[in-house]
Amino acid sequence: WLPRIKKFLIHISAVFLKKTLNDTSDYAKPTQNLYRKVTLALSTRVAVVTISLALFLPMLGVPQQDLSLQTWAQRLSKHYDLAHEFIGLSPNLNQTDIFFDAVQDLISFYQDRTYCPYRLHGFPEHWMVGGREVFIPGQSELQSVHPVSARSIMFIEED
């Protein structure tokens, strides 16, 4: 095993000292071949990965637009339904803050952005459930100034 270690050390020293290009000794030829094979293998793999990324990355569907408004519409709708269901199942409850907390999260999410929702519709705060009036606060929390330009208005609906 000693000759193998010696040969390995000579190969490594030849690669690091760059003697493989000029040296024609018995140990230099296998080192040159090994160096060429490793270089070819690595450069081929890098090329394949680069071409693959260039071809397939656009197919992954990287979002081109901000979908946060649609996501918030879905989230608010689910929280409102949950609050309505919760009050319906609790006969001694007349108010819940489940929807209100979701609206507060929405307001804080858009606080540092250049755009934001300015009004909510379709989430009535007062309901009659089982002959009693219940209150689900939240819709009146988001009442901002109407945008100046009509082009700035975008309607998001959630079924």
Short mmCIF file of C-alpha atoms in Angstrom, two decimals:
data_model
loop_
_atom_site.label_atom_id
_atom_site.label_comp_id
_atom_site.label_asym_id
_atom_site.label_seq_id
_atom_site.Cartn_x
_atom_site.Cartn_y
_atom_site.Cartn_z
CA TRP A 1 0.00 0.00 0.00
CA LEU A 2 3.00 2.28 0.38
CA PRO A 3 3.63 2.51 -3.40
CA ARG A 4 0.00 3.53 -3.89
CA ILE A 5 0.28 6.33 -1.35
CA LYS A 6 3.51 7.49 -2.99
CA LYS A 7 1.86 7.52 -6.43
CA PHE A 8 -1.16 9.39 -5.04
CA LEU A 9 1.06 12.03 -3.42
CA ILE A 10 3.01 12.50 -6.63
CA HIS A 11 -0.26 12.96 -8.57
CA ILE A 12 -1.56 15.48 -6.07
CA SER A 13 1.70 17.42 -5.95
CA ALA A 14 1.83 17.44 -9.75
CA VAL A 15 -1.68 18.90 -9.94
CA PHE A 16 -1.02 21.55 -7.31
CA LEU A 17 2.42 22.49 -8.58
CA LYS A 18 1.20 22.48 -12.21
CA LYS A 19 4.02 20.22 -13.35
CA THR A 20 1.65 18.19 -15.50
CA LEU A 21 1.82 20.55 -18.46
CA ASN A 22 5.60 20.46 -18.94
CA ASP A 23 6.67 17.24 -17.24
CA THR A 24 7.01 14.08 -19.37
CA SER A 25 7.93 11.68 -16.55
CA ASP A 26 6.16 8.37 -16.03
CA TYR A 27 4.02 9.85 -13.29
CA ALA A 28 3.03 12.96 -15.22
CA LYS A 29 1.14 11.24 -18.06
CA PRO A 30 -1.46 9.54 -15.81
CA THR A 31 -1.77 12.80 -13.89
CA GLN A 32 -2.38 14.73 -17.10
CA ASN A 33 -5.03 12.21 -18.14
CA LEU A 34 -6.70 12.35 -14.74
CA TYR A 35 -6.61 16.15 -14.78
CA ARG A 36 -8.17 16.25 -18.26
CA LYS A 37 -10.89 13.73 -17.32
CA VAL A 38 -11.83 15.60 -14.15
CA THR A 39 -11.83 18.94 -15.97
CA LEU A 40 -13.99 17.53 -18.76
CA ALA A 41 -16.41 15.88 -16.35
CA LEU A 42 -16.83 19.03 -14.26
CA SER A 43 -17.18 21.38 -17.20
CA THR A 44 -19.75 19.06 -18.82
CA ARG A 45 -21.83 18.93 -15.64
CA VAL A 46 -21.72 22.68 -15.18
CA ALA A 47 -22.78 23.17 -18.80
CA VAL A 48 -25.68 20.71 -18.45
CA VAL A 49 -26.90 22.37 -15.25
CA THR A 50 -26.65 25.85 -16.81
CA ILE A 51 -28.55 24.85 -19.94
CA SER A 52 -31.16 22.99 -17.89
CA LEU A 53 -31.76 26.03 -15.69
CA ALA A 54 -32.03 28.30 -18.71
CA LEU A 55 -34.58 26.01 -20.37
CA PHE A 56 -36.67 24.80 -17.44
CA LEU A 57 -36.70 27.68 -14.96
CA PRO A 58 -39.27 29.68 -16.95
CA MET A 59 -41.50 26.61 -17.01
CA LEU A 60 -41.73 26.58 -13.21
CA GLY A 61 -44.08 29.53 -13.37
CA VAL A 62 -42.26 32.19 -11.42
CA PRO A 63 -44.98 34.70 -10.49
CA GLN A 64 -45.00 37.77 -12.69
CA GLN A 65 -47.54 39.69 -10.63
CA ASP A 66 -48.39 40.27 -7.01
CA LEU A 67 -51.18 37.91 -6.00
CA SER A 68 -51.44 39.20 -2.44
CA LEU A 69 -54.77 40.95 -3.05
CA GLN A 70 -56.42 37.73 -4.24
CA THR A 71 -54.86 35.81 -1.36
CA TRP A 72 -56.10 38.32 1.19
CA ALA A 73 -59.59 38.21 -0.34
CA GLN A 74 -59.65 34.43 0.11
CA ARG A 75 -58.27 34.67 3.64
CA LEU A 76 -60.79 37.32 4.71
CA SER A 77 -63.64 35.32 3.22
CA LYS A 78 -62.61 32.20 5.12
CA HIS A 79 -62.18 34.11 8.39
CA TYR A 80 -65.58 35.76 7.97
CA ASP A 81 -67.23 32.39 7.34
CA LEU A 82 -65.43 30.97 10.38
CA ALA A 83 -66.60 33.87 12.57
CA HIS A 84 -70.17 33.48 11.33
CA GLU A 85 -70.11 29.75 11.99
CA PHE A 86 -68.54 30.24 15.44
CA ILE A 87 -71.25 32.68 16.51
CA GLY A 88 -73.95 30.39 15.12
CA LEU A 89 -72.66 27.50 17.23
CA SER A 90 -72.37 29.58 20.41
CA PRO A 91 -75.89 30.72 21.45
CA ASN A 92 -74.65 32.93 24.29
CA LEU A 93 -72.13 34.83 22.11
CA ASN A 94 -73.12 38.03 20.36
CA GLN A 95 -69.70 39.10 19.05
CA THR A 96 -66.42 37.58 17.87
CA ASP A 97 -63.13 39.16 16.85
CA ILE A 98 -62.01 36.42 14.45
CA PHE A 99 -62.70 38.52 11.34
CA PHE A 100 -61.53 41.74 13.02
CA ASP A 101 -58.12 40.19 13.74
CA ALA A 102 -57.78 39.10 10.10
CA VAL A 103 -58.59 42.65 8.92
CA GLN A 104 -55.97 44.03 11.31
CA ASP A 105 -53.42 41.59 9.83
CA LEU A 106 -54.37 42.84 6.35
CA ILE A 107 -53.88 46.47 7.39
CA SER A 108 -50.47 45.77 8.93
CA PHE A 109 -49.41 43.71 5.87
CA TYR A 110 -50.00 46.62 3.48
CA GLN A 111 -48.69 49.29 5.85
CA ASP A 112 -45.27 49.60 4.16
CA ARG A 113 -46.45 49.13 0.58
CA THR A 114 -47.21 51.76 -2.04
CA TYR A 115 -50.64 50.22 -2.68
CA CYS A 116 -53.30 48.79 -0.40
CA PRO A 117 -56.98 47.89 -0.24
CA TYR A 118 -59.01 50.95 0.62
CA ARG A 119 -62.43 49.43 1.24
CA LEU A 120 -64.13 46.11 2.06
CA HIS A 121 -67.60 45.12 0.85
CA GLY A 122 -69.64 41.99 1.41
CA PHE A 123 -68.81 41.41 5.07
CA PRO A 124 -71.81 42.83 6.98
CA GLU A 125 -71.08 43.52 10.63
CA HIS A 126 -74.63 43.04 11.95
CA TRP A 127 -76.51 39.77 11.48
CA MET A 128 -79.59 38.10 12.81
CA VAL A 129 -78.80 34.54 13.88
CA GLY A 130 -81.47 32.44 15.58
CA GLY A 131 -83.52 35.49 16.53
CA ARG A 132 -80.62 37.38 18.09
CA GLU A 133 -78.51 40.16 16.68
CA VAL A 134 -74.80 39.35 16.40
CA PHE A 135 -71.85 41.58 15.60
CA ILE A 136 -68.85 40.56 13.48
CA PRO A 137 -66.60 43.65 13.38
CA GLY A 138 -64.06 44.24 10.64
CA GLN A 139 -65.57 45.70 7.47
CA SER A 140 -65.71 49.26 8.83
CA GLU A 141 -62.07 49.06 9.95
CA LEU A 142 -60.82 49.43 6.40
CA GLN A 143 -62.24 52.70 5.11
CA SER A 144 -59.47 54.70 3.44
CA VAL A 145 -59.53 57.61 1.03
CA HIS A 146 -60.88 56.76 -2.41
CA PRO A 147 -58.07 56.67 -5.03
CA VAL A 148 -57.82 59.76 -7.21
CA SER A 149 -57.49 57.87 -10.49
CA ALA A 150 -60.11 55.36 -11.54
CA ARG A 151 -57.31 53.31 -13.16
CA SER A 152 -55.89 52.71 -9.68
CA ILE A 153 -58.97 50.80 -8.60
CA MET A 154 -58.98 47.03 -8.88
CA PHE A 155 -61.92 44.90 -7.77
CA ILE A 156 -61.17 41.56 -6.15
CA GLU A 157 -64.06 39.15 -5.65
CA GLU A 158 -64.09 35.94 -3.68
CA ASP A 159 -66.89 33.41 -4.19
#
